[in-house]
XYZ file of C-alpha atoms in Angstrom:
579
model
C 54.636 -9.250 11.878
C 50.825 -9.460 11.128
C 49.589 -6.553 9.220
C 46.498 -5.094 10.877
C 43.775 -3.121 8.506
C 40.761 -1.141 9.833
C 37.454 -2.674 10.355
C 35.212 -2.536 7.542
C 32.106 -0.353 8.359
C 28.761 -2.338 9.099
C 26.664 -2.905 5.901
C 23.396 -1.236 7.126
C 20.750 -3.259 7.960
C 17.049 -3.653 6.242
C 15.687 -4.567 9.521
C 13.083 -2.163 10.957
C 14.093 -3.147 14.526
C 13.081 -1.727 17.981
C 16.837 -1.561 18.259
C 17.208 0.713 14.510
C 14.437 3.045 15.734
C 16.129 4.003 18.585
C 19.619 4.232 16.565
C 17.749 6.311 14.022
C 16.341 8.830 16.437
C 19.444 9.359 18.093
C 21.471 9.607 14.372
C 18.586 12.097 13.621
C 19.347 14.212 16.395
C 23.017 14.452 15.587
C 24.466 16.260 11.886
C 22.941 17.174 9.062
C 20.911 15.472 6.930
C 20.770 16.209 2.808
C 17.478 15.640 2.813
C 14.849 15.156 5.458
C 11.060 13.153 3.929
C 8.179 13.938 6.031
C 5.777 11.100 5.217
C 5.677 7.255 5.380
C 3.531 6.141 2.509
C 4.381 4.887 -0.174
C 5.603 8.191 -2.086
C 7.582 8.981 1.260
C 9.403 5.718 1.115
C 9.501 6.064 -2.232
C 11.877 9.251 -2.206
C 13.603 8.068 0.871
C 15.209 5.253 -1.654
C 15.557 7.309 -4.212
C 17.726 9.910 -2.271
C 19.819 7.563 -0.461
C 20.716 5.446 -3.353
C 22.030 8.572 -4.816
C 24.180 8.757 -1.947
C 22.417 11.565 0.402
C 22.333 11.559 3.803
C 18.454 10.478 3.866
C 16.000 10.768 7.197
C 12.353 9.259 6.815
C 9.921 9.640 9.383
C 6.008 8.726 9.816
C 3.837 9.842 12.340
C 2.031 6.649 12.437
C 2.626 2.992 11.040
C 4.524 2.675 7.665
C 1.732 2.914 4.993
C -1.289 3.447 8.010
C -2.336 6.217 5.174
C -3.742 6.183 1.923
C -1.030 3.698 0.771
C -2.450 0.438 2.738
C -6.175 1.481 1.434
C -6.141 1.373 -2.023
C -7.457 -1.203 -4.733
C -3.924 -2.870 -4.380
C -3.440 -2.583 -8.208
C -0.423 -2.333 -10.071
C -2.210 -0.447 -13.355
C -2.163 2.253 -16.281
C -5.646 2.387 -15.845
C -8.105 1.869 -18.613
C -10.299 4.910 -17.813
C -7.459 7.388 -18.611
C -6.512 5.590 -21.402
C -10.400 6.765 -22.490
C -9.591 9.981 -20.824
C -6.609 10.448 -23.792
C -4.099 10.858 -20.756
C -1.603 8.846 -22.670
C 1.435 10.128 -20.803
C 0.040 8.984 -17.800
C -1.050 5.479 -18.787
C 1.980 4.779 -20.549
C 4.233 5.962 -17.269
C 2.180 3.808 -15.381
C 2.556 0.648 -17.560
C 6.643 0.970 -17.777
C 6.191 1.164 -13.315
C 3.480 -1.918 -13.506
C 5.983 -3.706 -15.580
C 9.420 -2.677 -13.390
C 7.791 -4.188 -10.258
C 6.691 -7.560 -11.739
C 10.062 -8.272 -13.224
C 12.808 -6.472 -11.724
C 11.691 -4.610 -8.594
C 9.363 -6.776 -6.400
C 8.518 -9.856 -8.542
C 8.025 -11.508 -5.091
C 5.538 -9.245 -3.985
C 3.668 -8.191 -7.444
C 1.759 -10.793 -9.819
C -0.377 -10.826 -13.027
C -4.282 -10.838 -12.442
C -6.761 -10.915 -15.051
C -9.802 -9.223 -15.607
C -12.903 -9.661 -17.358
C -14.274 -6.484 -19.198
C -18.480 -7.408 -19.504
C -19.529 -5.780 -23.245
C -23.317 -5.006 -23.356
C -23.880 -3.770 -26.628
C -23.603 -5.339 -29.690
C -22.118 -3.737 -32.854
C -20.204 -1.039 -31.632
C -19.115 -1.747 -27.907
C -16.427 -4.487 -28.978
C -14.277 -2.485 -31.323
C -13.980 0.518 -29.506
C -13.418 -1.446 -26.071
C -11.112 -3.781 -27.767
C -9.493 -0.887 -29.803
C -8.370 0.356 -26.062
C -7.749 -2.731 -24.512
C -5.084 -3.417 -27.404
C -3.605 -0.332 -26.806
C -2.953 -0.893 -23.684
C -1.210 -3.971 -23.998
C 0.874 -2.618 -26.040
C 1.963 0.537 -24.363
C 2.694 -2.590 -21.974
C 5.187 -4.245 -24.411
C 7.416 -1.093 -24.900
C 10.390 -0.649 -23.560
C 10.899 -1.022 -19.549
C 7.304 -2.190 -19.168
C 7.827 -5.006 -20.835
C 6.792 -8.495 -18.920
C 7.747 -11.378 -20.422
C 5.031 -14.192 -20.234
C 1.965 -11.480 -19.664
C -0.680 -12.377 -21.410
C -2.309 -10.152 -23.765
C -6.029 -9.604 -24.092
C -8.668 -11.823 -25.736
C -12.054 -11.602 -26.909
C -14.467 -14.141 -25.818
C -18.289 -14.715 -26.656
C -20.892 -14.711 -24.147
C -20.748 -18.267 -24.109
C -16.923 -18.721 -22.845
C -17.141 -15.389 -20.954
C -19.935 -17.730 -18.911
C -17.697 -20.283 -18.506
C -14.766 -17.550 -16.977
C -17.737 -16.638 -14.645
C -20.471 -18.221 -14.087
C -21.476 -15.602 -11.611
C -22.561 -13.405 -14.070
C -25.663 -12.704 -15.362
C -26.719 -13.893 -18.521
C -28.595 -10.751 -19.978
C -25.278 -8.759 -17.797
C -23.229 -9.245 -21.245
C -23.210 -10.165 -24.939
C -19.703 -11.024 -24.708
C -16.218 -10.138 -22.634
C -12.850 -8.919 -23.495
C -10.491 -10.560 -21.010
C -7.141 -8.951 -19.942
C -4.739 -8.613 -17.481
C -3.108 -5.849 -14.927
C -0.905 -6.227 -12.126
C -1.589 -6.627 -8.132
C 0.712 -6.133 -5.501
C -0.185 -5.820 -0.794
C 0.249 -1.988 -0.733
C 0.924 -1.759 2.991
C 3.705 -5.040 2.749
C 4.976 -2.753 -0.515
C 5.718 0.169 1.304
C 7.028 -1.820 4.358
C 9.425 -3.335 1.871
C 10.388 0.147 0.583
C 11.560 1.731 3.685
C 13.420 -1.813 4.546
C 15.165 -1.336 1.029
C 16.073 2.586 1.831
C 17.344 1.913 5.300
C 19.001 -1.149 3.947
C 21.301 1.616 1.887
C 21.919 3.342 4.900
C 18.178 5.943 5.544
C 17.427 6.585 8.753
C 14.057 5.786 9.541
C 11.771 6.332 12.164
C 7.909 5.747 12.909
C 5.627 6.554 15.249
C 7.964 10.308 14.715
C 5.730 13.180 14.542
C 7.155 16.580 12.544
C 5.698 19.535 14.781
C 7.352 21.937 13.433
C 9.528 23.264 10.485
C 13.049 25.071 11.707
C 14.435 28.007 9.852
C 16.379 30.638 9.366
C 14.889 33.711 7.672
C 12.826 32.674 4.838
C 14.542 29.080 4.514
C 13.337 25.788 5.760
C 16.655 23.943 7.694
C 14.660 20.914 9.438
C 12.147 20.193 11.375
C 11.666 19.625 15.548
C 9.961 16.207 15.681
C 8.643 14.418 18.333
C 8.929 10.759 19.236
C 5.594 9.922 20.308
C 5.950 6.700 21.712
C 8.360 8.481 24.385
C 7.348 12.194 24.173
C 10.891 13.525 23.861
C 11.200 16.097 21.205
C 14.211 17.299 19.516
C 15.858 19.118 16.338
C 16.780 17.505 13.047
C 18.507 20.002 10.899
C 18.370 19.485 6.928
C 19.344 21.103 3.808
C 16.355 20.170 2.124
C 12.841 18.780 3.508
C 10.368 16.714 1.279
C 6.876 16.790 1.980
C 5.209 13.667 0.887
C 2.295 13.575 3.403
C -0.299 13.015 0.428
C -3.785 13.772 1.923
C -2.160 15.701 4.758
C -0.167 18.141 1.899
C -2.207 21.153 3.058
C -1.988 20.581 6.813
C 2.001 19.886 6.526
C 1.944 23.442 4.234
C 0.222 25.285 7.015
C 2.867 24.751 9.414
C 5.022 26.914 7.029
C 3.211 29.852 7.358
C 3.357 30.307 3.429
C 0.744 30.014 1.169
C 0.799 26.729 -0.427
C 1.372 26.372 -4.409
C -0.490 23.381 -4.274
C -4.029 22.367 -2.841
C -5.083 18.960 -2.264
C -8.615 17.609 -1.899
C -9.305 14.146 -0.355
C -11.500 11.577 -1.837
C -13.161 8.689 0.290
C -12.664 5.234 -1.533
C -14.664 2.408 -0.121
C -13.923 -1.380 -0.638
C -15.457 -4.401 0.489
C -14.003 -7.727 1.148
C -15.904 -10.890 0.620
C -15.034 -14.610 0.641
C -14.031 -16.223 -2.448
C -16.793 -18.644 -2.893
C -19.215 -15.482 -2.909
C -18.215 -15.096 -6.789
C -18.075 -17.839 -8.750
C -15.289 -16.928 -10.911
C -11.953 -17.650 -12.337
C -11.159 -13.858 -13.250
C -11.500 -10.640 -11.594
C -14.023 -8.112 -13.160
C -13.848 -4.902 -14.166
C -17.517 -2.943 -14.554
C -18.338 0.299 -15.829
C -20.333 2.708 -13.620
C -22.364 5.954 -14.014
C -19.463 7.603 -12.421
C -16.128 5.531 -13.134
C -15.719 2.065 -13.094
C -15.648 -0.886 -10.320
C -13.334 -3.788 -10.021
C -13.830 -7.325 -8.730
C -10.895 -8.339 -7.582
C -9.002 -11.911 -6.771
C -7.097 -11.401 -3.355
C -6.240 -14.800 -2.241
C -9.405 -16.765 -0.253
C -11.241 -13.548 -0.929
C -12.439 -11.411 -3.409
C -12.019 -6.938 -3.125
C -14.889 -5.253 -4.233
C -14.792 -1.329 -5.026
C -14.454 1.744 -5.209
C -16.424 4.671 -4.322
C -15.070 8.004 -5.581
C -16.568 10.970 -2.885
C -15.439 14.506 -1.400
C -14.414 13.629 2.014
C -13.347 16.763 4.960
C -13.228 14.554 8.062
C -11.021 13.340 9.910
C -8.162 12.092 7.556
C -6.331 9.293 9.709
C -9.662 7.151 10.069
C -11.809 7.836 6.674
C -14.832 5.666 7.651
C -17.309 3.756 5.273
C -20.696 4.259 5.781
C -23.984 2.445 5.428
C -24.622 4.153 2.248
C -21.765 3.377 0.534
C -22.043 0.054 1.324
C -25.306 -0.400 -0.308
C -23.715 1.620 -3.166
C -20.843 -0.372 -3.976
C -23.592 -3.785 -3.568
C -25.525 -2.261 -5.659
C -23.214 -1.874 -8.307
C -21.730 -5.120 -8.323
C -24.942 -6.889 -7.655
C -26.572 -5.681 -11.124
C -24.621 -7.782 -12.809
C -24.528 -11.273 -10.420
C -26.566 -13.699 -10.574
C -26.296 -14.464 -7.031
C -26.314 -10.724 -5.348
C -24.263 -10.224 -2.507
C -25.908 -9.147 0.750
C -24.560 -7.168 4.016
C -23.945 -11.105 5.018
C -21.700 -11.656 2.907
C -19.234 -8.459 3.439
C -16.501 -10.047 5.844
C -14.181 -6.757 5.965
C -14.479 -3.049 5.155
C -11.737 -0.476 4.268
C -12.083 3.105 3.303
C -8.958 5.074 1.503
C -8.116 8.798 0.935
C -6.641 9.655 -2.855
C -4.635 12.983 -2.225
C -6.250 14.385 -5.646
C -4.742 17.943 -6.592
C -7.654 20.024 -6.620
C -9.199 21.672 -10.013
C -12.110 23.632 -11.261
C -14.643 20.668 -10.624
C -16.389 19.328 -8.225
C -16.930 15.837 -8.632
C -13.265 14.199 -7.050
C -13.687 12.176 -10.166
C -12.659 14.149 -12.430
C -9.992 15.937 -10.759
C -6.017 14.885 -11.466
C -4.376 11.987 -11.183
C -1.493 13.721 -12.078
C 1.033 14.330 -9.279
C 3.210 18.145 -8.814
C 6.284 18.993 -7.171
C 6.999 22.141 -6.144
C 9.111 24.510 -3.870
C 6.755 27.093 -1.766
C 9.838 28.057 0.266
C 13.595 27.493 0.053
C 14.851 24.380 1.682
C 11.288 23.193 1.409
C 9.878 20.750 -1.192
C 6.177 19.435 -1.564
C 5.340 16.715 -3.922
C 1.618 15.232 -3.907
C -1.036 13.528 -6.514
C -0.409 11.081 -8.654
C -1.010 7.500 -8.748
C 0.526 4.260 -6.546
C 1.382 2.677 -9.529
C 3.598 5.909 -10.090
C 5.049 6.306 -6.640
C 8.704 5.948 -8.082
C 8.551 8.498 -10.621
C 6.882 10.980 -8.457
C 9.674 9.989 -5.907
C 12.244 10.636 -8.261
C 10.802 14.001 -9.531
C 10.565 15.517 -5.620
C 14.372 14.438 -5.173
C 15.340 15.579 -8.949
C 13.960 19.171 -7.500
C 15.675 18.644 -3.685
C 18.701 18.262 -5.569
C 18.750 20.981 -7.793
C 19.139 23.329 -4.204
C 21.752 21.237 -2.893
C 25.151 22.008 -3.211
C 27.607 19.998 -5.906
C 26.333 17.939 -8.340
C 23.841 14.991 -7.410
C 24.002 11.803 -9.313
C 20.678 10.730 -11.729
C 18.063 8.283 -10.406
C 18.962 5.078 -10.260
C 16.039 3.220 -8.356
C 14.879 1.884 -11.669
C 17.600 -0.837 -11.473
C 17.294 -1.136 -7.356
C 15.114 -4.113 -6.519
C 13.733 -4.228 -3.046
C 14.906 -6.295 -0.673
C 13.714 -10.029 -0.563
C 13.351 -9.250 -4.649
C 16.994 -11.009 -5.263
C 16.790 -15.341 -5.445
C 13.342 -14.789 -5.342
C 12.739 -17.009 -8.586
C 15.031 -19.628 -7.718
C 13.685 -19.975 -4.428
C 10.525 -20.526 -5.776
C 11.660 -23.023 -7.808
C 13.431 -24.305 -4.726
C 10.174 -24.415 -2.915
C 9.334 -28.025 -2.415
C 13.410 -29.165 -0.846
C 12.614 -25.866 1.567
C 9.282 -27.219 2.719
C 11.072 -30.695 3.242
C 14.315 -28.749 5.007
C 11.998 -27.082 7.234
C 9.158 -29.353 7.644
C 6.175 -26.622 6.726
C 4.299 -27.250 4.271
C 4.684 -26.267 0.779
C 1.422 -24.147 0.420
C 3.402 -22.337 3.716
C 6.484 -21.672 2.043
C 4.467 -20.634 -1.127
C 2.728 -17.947 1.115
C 5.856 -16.490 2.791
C 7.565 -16.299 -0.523
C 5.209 -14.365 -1.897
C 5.672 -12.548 1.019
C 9.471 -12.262 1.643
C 11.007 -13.470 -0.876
C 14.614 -14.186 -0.273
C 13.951 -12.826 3.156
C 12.616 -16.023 3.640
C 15.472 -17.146 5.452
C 15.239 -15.019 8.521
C 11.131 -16.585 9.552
C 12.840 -20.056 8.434
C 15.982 -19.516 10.908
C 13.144 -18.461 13.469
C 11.190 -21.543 12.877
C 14.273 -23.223 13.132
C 14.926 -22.283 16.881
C 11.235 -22.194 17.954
C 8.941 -24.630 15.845
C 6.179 -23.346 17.738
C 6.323 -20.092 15.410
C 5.911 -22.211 12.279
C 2.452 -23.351 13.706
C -1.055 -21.187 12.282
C -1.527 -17.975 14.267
C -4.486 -18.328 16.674
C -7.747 -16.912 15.352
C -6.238 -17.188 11.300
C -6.122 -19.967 8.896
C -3.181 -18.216 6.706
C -0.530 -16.456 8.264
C 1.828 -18.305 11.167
C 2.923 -17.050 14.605
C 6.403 -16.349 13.474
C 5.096 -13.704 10.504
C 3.825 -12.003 13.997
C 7.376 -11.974 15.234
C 9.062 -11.146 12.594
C 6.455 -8.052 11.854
C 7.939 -7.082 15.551
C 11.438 -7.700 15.431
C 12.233 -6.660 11.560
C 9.443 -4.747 9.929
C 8.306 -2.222 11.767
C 5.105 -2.996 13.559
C 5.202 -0.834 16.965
C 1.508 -1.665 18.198
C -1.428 -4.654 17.611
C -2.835 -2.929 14.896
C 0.224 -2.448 13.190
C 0.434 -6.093 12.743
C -4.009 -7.243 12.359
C -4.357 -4.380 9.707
C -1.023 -3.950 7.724
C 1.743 -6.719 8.353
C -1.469 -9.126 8.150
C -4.600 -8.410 6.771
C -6.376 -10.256 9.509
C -8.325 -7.056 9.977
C -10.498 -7.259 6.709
C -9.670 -10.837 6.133
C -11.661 -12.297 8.620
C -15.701 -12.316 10.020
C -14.142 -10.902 13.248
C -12.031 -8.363 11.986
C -8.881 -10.090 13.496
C -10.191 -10.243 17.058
C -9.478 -13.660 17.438
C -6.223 -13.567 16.920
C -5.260 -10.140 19.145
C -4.367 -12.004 21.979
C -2.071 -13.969 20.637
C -0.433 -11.782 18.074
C -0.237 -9.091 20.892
C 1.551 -12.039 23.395
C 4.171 -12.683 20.731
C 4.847 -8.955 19.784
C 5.321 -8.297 23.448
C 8.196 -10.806 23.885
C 9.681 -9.016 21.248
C 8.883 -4.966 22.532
C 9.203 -6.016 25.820
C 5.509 -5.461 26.668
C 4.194 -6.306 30.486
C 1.041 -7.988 30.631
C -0.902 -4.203 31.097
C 0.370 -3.166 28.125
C -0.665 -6.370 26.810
C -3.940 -5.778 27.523
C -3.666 -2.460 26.565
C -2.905 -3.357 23.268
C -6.273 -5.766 22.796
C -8.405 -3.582 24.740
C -7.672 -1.111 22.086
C -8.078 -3.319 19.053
C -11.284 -4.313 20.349
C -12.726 0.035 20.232
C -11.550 -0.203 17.298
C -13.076 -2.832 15.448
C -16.313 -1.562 17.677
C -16.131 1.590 16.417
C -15.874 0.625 12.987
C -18.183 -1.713 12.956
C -20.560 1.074 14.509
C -19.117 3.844 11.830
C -20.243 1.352 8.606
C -23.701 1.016 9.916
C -24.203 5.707 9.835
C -26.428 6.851 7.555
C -23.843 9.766 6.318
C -19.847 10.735 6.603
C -20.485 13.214 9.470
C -22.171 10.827 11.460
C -19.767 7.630 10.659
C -17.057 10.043 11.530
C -17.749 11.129 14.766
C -18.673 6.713 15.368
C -15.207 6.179 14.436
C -13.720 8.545 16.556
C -15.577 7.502 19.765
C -12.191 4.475 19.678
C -9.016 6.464 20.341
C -5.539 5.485 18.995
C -3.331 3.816 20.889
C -0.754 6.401 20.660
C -2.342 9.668 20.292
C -0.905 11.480 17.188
């Protein structure tokens, strides 16, 4: 007689699937949770991994895309940051540092790299010793303990001459010589993406386009919160013993809905970048520049160089921060004084403005307020976590859930996302090593495989398999020289992306990456996510018609004289689910 034994449960899936959304609403609807995190950015994700990998029953949800925040806007750094290292904030820099160097070798070395910057010195005598003083400091707050990366470079001090020969872009009276050093990069939006595939992987239920309208409670205690689907309009209940709210720039807003008054105050600050193409810059290193009022980077991002940031009080509207004329002339300005060639308004290909959530102080420059982040727990059942740095997403991730647990009953185990790698993080080095025999198994080119490494890592697989079936997705995506139809697909089917913009501004880049700000490619990219949604040719159109506003209004926004003004620009294009 044949001995029959149960089915083994499904390992959860990472994929971010039209199919899991619905699964995940419906699972949210039903139970408890142990903890409930309001927020898809990258400190949202971040706690959603931490809790579930200490074996909570975790919920995420995000009003929006994955990362459509702060978290796909920023300088896309991986850094301690020099400039608190002059501020003395040690602690910070050297938490920082230990996270820069976790990602590069053990959490996302597919997705995180070394860049290298060149620090200009102007003054002779003095300058180099107290710039290389810090400099050395900071590489080796690198080299201890966790932060460690073996084969990072460590800094070097060049003359003028060689700094010249680095790049040839600069001016010659810009600099008597250059300290050269490097820092870590990593695509924030992909990042976060990855983090909320690596937290449902271990079993979180996550949801986007899920809208918290309320908090549930009984008495003084939070228990949940009624959310809303808003791709469908249903709302319904989620109860939970303890709700994290990680909404970052929207941390007052979120506190509001409480009706308590809120132990901590966040203000936003508006940080502008500019895209340009490579050969704008001749150089072989990015830059870093001091400012009147901080400092501004150059930096390498594939065929194209990021230049930025501004640091301004912004009280607009938070989802759609716009740029304005005047801080595109500032950040040209800045950059241009030490160029030989100066950019122009020609030359800018994309434009992106970010919010920091920066907890408010006694000044009132945003520049000098905290980096710093705070957790805290304004009512019972309720905690808020906000600041801090991306580089520090984990530890601030860790800290909210360290406090969650503390109200939860029994005893919850210790952190362990430290030694969790994200998915596509596992093979990833022998893959690359691997990468020529996969270009000849699947007949794309190496540079191809290259790109989608970098981009998947071990996930790799999956676009190949898709390739495999339909070599028409392993052809270039209409309207783009770098990414392929079936990263489209794949955005659709297994990371997320609900809507066109989803995919032109976050799974791609298309959206700053290109003179047209992606609009050559909608149609296509919106033809192959519809074969995956299930889109009819209105919502098709739908979809472009509403890319196009967009990139209208933007366009319009950058070319205001002042915030107000840009603002109301960039409003005049509406979302294409209203929020």
């Amino acid at each position: 007689m044949t001995q029959t034994f149960p089915a083994r449960p499904a390992q959860p899936s990472s994929a971010l699937s039209p199919q899991s959304r619905d699964r995940a609403l419906e699972e949210l609807a039903t139970g408890e949770l142990d903890v409930l995190v309001i927020g898809g950015g990258v400190v949202g994700t971040g706690c959603a991994l931490d809790a579930v990998t200490r074996g909570l029953r975790t919920g995420l949800v995000e009003a929006r895309d994955w990362a459509s925040g702060t978290s796909s806007r920023s300088s896309k750094l991986l850094h301690g940051g020099l400039r608190y290292l002059e501020m003395l904030d040690f602690a910070l820099v050297k938490e920082a540092l230990k996270e820069r160097g976790l990602h590069l070798q053990r959490l996302a070395p597919h997705l995180a790299r070394p860049v290298s910057f060149l620090y200009p010195l102007k003054h002779r005598a003095w300058e180099r010793p107290y710039v290389g003083a810090g400099i050395a400091l900071y590489d080796v707050m690198g080299m201890v303990g966790a932060g460690k990366v073996a084969g990072m470079p460590v800094h070097r001090h060049m003359t003028k001459r060689k700094a010249l020969r680095e790049a040839p872009c600069l001016k010659p009276d810009a600099l008597t010589g250059a300290i050269k050093y490097y820092d870590g990069q990593v695509d924030d939006a992909r990042h976060v993406m990855m983090i909320a595939r690596t937290a449902a992987s271990y079993g979180a239920i996550c949801a986007n386009r899920t809208k918290v309208v309320a908090f549930l409670r009984q008495g003084e205690r939070i228990t949940g919160a009624r959310l809303r689907d808003l791709e469908t309009g249903r709302e319904f209940d989620v109860l939970a013993k303890q709700v994290i709210n990680a909404t970052g720039v929207w941390t007052d807003e979120t506190q509001d809905m409480v009706g308590s008054r809120g132990q901590i105050k966040v203000q936003a600050s508006k940080g502008v970048h500019l895209v340009v193409p490579r050969d704008r810059i001749a150089s072989s290193t990015g830059l870093i520049l001091r400012t009147e009022k901080s400092v501004l980077f150059v930096i390498p991002w594939g065929r194209h160089w990021i230049v930025g940031t501004t640091d301004t009080p912004w009280s607009l509207d938070k989802a759609h921060p716009a740029a304005t004329a005047k801080d595109i002339e500032y950040v040209l300005a800045q950059v241009n004084s030490v160029l030989r060639t100066p950019l122009t308004h020609a030359d800018v290909e994309g434009v992106y403005a970010g919010l920091r959530p920066l907890l408010s102080g006694e000044s009132d420059a945003t520049s000098k307020l905290s980096r710093e982040h705070v957790v805290a727990h304004p009512a019972p059942g309720l905690v808020v976590v906000a600041g801090g740095k991306y580089t520090t997403y984990r530890v601030m991730a860790k800290d909210a859930v360290d406090e969650a647990s503390r109200a939860l009953d029994g005893r919850v185990p210790e952190s362990v996302t430290e030694e969790v790698p994200l998915v596509g993080a596992e093979g990833y080095h022998a893959l690359w090593n691997q990468r020529h025999q996969l270009a000849a198994d699947s007949g794309l080119h190496v540079a191809r495989i290259e790109h989608l490494l970098h981009r998947q890592g071990s996930l790799i697989h999956d676009l190949l398999e898709l390739v495999a079936a339909d070599p028409s997705l392993g052809e270039q995506l209409e309207g783009s020289e770098d990414y392929l139809r079936v990263e489209v697909v794949y955005a659709a089917s297994h990371e997320g992306a609900r809507h066109l913009d989803d995919v032109l501004a976050r799974r791609t880049r298309l959206s700053i990456e290109t003179w047209d700000r992606g609009l050559a490619a909608a149609e296509a990219a919106a033809r192959l996510m519809g074969g995956v949604l299930g889109w009819d040719e209105d919502q098709v159109q739908n979809e472009i018609s509403h890319y196009v506003r967009r990139v209208a209004a933007e366009r319009d926004s950058q070319e205001q004289p002042d915030d107000k003004v840009a603002d109301a620009a960039r409003l005049a294009a509406k979302d294409v689910v209203a929020t």
